[in-house]
Tab-separated table of C-alpha atoms and ligand atoms in Angstrom:
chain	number	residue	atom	x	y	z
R	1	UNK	CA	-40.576	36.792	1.416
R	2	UNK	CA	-37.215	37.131	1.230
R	3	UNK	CA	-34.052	36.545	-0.751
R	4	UNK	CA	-33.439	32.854	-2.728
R	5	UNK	CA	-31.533	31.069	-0.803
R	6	UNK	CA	-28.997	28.130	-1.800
R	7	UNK	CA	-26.829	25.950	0.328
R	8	UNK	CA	-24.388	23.867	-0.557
R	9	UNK	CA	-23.003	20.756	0.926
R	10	UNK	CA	-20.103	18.915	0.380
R	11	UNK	CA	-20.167	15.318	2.347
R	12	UNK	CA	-17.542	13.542	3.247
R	13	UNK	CA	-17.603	9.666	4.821
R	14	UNK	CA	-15.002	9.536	7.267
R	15	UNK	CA	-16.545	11.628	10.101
R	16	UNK	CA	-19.763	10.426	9.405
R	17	UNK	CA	-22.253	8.539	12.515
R	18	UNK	CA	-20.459	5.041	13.256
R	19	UNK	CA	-17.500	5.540	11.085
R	20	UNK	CA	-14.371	4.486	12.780
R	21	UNK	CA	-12.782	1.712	10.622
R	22	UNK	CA	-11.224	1.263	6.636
R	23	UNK	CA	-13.685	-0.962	6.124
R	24	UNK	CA	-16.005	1.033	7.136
R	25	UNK	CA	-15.426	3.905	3.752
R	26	UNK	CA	-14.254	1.421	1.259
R	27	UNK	CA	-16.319	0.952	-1.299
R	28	UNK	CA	-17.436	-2.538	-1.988
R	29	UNK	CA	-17.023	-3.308	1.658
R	30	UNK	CA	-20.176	-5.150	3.486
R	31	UNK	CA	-19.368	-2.505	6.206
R	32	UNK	CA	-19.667	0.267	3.767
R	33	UNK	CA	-22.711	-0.880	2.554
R	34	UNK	CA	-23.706	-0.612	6.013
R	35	UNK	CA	-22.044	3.009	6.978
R	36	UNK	CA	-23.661	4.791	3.730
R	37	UNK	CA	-27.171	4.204	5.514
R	38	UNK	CA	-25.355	5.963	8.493
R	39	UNK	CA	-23.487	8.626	5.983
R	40	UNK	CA	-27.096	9.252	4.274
R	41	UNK	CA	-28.430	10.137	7.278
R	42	UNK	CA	-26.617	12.456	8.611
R	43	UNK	CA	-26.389	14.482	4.980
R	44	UNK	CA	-30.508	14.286	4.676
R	45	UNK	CA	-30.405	15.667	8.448
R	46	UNK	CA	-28.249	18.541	7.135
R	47	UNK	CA	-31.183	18.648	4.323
R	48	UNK	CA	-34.019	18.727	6.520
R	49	UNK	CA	-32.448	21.368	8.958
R	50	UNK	CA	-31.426	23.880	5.913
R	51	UNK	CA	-35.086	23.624	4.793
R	52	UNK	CA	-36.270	24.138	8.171
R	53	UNK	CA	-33.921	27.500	8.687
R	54	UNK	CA	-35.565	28.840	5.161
R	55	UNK	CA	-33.673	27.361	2.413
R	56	UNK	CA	-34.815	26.918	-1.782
R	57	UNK	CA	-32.726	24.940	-2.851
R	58	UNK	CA	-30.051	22.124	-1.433
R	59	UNK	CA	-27.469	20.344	-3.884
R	60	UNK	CA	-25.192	17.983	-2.306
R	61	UNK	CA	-21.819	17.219	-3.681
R	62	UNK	CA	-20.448	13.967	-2.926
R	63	UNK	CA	-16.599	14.002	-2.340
R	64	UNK	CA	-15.796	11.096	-0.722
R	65	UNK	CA	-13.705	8.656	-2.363
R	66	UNK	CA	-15.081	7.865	-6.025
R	67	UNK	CA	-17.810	10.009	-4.841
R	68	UNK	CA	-20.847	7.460	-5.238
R	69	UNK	CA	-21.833	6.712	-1.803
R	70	UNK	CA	-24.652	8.201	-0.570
R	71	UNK	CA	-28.556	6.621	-0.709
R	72	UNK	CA	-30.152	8.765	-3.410
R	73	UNK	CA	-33.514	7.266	-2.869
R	74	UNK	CA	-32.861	8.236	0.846
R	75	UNK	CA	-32.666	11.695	0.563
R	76	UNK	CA	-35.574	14.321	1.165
R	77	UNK	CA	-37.428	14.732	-2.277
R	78	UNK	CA	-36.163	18.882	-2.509
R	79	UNK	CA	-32.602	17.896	-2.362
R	80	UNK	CA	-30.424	17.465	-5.562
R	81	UNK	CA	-27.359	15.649	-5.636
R	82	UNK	CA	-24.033	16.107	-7.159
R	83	UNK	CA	-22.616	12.318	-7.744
R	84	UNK	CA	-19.396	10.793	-9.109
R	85	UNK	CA	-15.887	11.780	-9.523
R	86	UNK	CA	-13.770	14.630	-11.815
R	87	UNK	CA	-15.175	17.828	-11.158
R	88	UNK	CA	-13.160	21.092	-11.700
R	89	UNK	CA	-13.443	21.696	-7.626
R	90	UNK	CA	-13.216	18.149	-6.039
R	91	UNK	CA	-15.230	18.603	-2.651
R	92	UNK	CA	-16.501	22.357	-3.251
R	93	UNK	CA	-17.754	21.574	-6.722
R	94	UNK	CA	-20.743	23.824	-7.084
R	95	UNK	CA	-19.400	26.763	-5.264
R	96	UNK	CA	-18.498	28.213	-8.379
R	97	UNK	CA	-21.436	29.391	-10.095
R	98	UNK	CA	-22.479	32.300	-7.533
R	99	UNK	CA	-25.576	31.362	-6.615
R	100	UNK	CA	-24.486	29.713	-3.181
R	101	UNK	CA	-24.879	31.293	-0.115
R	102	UNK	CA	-23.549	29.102	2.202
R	103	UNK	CA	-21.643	25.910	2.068
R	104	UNK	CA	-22.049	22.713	4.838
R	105	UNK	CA	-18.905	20.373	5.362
R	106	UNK	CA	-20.754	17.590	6.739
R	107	UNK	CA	-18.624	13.829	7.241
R	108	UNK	CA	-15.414	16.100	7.921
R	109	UNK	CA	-12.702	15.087	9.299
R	110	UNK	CA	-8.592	16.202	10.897
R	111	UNK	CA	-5.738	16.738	9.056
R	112	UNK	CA	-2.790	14.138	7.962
R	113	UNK	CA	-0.191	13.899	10.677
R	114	UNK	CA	-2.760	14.891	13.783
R	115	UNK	CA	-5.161	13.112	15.947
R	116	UNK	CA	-9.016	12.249	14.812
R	117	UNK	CA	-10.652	9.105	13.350
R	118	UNK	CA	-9.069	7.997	10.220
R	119	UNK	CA	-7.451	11.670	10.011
R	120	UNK	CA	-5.725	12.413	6.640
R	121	UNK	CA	-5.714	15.146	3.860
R	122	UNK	CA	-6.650	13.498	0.647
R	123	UNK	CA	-4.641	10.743	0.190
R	124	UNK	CA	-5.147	8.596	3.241
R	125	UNK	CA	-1.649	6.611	3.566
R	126	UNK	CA	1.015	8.526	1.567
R	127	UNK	CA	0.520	12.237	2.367
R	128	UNK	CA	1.665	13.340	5.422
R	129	UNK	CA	1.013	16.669	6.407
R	130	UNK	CA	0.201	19.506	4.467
R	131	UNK	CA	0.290	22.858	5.109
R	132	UNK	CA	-1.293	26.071	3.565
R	133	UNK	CA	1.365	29.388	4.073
R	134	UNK	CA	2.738	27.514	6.880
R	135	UNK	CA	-0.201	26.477	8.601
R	136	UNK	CA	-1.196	22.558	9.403
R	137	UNK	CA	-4.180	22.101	6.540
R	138	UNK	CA	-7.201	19.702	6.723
R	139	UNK	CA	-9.474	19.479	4.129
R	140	UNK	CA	-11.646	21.785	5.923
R	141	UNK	CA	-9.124	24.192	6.012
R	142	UNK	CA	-7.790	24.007	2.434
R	143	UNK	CA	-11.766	24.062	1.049
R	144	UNK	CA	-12.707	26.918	3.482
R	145	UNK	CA	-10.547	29.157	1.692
R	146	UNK	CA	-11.495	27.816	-1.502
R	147	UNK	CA	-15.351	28.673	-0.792
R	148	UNK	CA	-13.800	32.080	0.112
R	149	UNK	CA	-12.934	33.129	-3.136
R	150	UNK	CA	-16.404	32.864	-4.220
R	151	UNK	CA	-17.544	34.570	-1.236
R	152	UNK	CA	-19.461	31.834	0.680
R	153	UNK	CA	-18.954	31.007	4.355
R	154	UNK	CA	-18.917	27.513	6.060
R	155	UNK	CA	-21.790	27.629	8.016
R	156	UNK	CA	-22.071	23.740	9.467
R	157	UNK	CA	-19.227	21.427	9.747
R	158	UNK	CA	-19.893	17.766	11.202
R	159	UNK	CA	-17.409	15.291	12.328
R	160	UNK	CA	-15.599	13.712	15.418
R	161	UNK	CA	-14.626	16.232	17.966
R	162	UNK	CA	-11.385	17.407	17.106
R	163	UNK	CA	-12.852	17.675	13.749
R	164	UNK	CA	-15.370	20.244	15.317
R	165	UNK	CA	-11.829	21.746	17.014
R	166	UNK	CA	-10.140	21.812	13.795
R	167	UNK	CA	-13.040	23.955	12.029
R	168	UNK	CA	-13.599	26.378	14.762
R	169	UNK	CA	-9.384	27.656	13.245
R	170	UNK	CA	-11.082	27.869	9.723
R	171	UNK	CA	-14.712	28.658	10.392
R	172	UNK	CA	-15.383	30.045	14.095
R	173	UNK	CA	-18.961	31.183	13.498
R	174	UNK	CA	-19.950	28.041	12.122
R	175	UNK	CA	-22.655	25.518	13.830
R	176	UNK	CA	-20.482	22.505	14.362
R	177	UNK	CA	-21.975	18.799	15.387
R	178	UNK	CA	-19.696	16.509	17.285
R	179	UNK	CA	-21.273	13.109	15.749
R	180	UNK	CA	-18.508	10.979	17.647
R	181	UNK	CA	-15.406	11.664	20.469
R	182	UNK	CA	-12.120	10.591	19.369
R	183	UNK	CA	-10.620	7.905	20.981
R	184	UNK	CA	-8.124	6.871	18.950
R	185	UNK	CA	-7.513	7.280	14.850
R	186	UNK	CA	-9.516	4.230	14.446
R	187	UNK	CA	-11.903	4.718	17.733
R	188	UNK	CA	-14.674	6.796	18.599
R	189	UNK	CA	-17.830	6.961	21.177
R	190	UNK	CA	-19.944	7.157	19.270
R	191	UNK	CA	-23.814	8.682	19.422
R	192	UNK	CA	-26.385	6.830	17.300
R	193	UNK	CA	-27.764	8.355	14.324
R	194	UNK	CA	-31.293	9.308	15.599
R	195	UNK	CA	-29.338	11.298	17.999
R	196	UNK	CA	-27.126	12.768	15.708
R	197	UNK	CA	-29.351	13.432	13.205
R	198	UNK	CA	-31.460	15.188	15.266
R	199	UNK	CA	-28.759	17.401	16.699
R	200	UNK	CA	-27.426	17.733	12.893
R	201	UNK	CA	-30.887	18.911	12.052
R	202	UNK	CA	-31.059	21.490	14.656
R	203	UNK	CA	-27.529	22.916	13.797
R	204	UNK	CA	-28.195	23.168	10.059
R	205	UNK	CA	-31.794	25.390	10.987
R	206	UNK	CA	-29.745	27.620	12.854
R	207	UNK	CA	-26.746	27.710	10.141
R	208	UNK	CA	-29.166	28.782	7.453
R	209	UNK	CA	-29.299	32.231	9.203
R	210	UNK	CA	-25.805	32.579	9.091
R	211	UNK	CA	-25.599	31.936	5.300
R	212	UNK	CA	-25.279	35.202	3.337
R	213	UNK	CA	-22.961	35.603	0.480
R	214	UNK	CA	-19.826	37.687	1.372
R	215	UNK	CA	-17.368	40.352	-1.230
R	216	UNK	CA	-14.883	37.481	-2.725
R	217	UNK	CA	-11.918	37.295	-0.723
R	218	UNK	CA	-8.128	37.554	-2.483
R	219	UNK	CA	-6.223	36.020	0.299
R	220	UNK	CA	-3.561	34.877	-1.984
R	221	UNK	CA	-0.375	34.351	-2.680
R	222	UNK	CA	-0.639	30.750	-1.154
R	223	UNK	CA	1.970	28.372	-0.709
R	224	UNK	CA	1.542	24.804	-0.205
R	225	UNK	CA	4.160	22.382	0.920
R	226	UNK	CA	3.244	18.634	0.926
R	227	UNK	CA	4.930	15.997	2.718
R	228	UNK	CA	4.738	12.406	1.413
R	229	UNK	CA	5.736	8.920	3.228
R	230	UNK	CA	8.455	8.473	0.853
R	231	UNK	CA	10.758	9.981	-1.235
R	232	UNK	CA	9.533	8.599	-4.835
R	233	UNK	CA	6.167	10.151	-4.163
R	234	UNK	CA	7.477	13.821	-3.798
R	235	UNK	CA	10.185	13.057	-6.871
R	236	UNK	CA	7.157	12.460	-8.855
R	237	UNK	CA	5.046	14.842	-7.656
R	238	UNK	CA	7.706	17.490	-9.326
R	239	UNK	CA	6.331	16.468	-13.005
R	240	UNK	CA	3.694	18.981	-12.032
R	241	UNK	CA	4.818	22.684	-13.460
R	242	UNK	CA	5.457	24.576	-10.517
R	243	UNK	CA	5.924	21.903	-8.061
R	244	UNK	CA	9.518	21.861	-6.688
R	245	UNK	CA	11.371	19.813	-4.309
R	246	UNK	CA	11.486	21.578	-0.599
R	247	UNK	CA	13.125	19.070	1.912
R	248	UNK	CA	13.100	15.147	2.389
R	249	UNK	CA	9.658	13.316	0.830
R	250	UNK	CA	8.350	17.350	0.605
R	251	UNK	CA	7.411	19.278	-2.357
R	252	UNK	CA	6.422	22.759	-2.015
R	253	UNK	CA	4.648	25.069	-4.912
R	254	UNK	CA	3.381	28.803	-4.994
R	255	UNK	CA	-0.289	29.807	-6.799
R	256	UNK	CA	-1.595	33.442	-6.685
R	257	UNK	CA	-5.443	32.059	-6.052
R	258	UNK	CA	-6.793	29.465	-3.671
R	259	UNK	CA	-8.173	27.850	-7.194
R	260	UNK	CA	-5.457	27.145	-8.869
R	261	UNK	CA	-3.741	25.791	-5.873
R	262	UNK	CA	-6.590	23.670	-5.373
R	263	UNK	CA	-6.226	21.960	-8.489
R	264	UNK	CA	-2.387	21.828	-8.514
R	265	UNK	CA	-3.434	19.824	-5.370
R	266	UNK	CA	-5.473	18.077	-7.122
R	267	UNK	CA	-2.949	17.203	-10.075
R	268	UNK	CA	-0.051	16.385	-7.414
R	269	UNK	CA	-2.077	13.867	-5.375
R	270	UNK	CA	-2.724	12.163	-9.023
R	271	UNK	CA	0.766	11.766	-9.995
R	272	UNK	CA	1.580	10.797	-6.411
R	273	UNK	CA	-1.114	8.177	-6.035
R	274	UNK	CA	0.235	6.737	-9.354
R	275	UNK	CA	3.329	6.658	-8.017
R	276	UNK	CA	2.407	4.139	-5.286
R	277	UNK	CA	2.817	0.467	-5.791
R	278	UNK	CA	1.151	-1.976	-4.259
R	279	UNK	CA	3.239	-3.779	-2.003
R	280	UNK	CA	6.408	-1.592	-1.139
R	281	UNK	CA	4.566	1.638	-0.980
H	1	ZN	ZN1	-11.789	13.446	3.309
């Protein structure tokens, strides 16, 4: 019965179940190794619910940090993931290939330069704020209107509150799962993850039904403008074709699609996170 249907998630660590703390996303870290048990399980509750609601097929993309975290040998047998680092679209790799229906942010999280646990937009010290045609951009934000282009709608987003505040701007019909309430940028209450990943599981069955392939959408021309913590980063930043200087420690840069200013972003927060040095920033 019924059309094929494919979601896609991307998963991110910081607004996963327990995560509050550094320590707690670093890689290497006994806490991490701790937290991806806690990150795994709120992805394969994603998994389960998205079978429940009627879906074929469920790749994951990893797109946190190097992008190795989650438990492979946790994850319900039907699910595929996407593992490891350099990939054309970063966080929405995948999307691309239009046979997704429907994408799932799931670990989200709030933009540099606002409130939320361990909020930041890609790079988590130097950037920040950035802003898409003016407008305050998480990572939700800036990868919503990525997915856009292909025609696929964010259908779950997971996270702290304000992360499920920040996604009702970028995706209001979404299903949205408050794993934790913001406290502070490195304090949450947090539920535990037999809770959550029930109430995960439920949301993602009822996001399924919500996931059906849209006409492409051409919202361009988009401008950017990033804002680093000092003024080296943005000076280097402006190696980037395109890239220009627009105020103190800000660059600003014009692309006619959402994917090429994607990976502009993508080649700026490289040259910028070279830029840093160790001990004087
Ligand atoms: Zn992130």
């Amino acid at each position: 019965m019924g059309r094929f249907l494919k979601i896609l998630i991307s998963a991110d660590m910081e607004g996963a179940t327990g995560v509050t703390w550094p320590a707690d996303v670093l890689p290497g870290t006994p806490q991490w190794e701790r937290c991806r048990a806690l990150f795994t399980s709120d992805v394969n509750a994603a998994v389960l619910g998205f079978y429940d609601g009627g879906a074929d097929e469920v790749l994951i993309n990893e797109a946190h940090w190097s992008m190795r975290n989650l438990l492979l040998e946790r994850l319900d047998s039907r699910a595929q993931m996407l593992t490891g680092r350099h990939k054309s679209l970063s966080m929405v790799e995948g999307v691309q290939h239009g046979d997704v229906d429907a994408i799932a942010f799931v670990g989200y999280h709030t933009a540099a330069g606002t409130e939320g646990v361990l909020a930041h937009t890609y790079l988590a010290n130097s950037i920040t704020g950035v802003w898409l045609n003016g407008k305050r951009a998480s990572e939700g934000l800036l990868n919503a209107h990525v997915v856009a282009e292909y025609g696929v709608p964010v259908v779950l987003v997971t996270g702290d509150d304000l992360t499920c505040v920040d996604a009702d701007g970028y995706a209001p019909a979404a299903r949205k799962v408050a794993v934790k309430d913001h406290v502070s940028r490195y304090a949450a209450v947090c539920r535990t993850p037999e809770r959550t990943a029930a109430d995960i599981r439920s949301a993602a069955k009822e996001a399924a039904a919500l996931a059906h392939r849209h006409e492409p959408v051409d919202g361009g021309p988009f401008t950017v403008d990033l804002e680093f913590d000092a003024a080296h980063l943005a000076d280097a930043s402006t190696v980037v074709p395109g890239v220009a200087p627009s105020g103190e420690r800000r660059v600003s840069y014009t692309s006619p699609t959402m994917y090429e200013a994607i990976r502009t972003f993508k080649a700026v927060t490289t040259i910028a996170s070279s830029a840093v040095e160790e001990q004087y920033g």
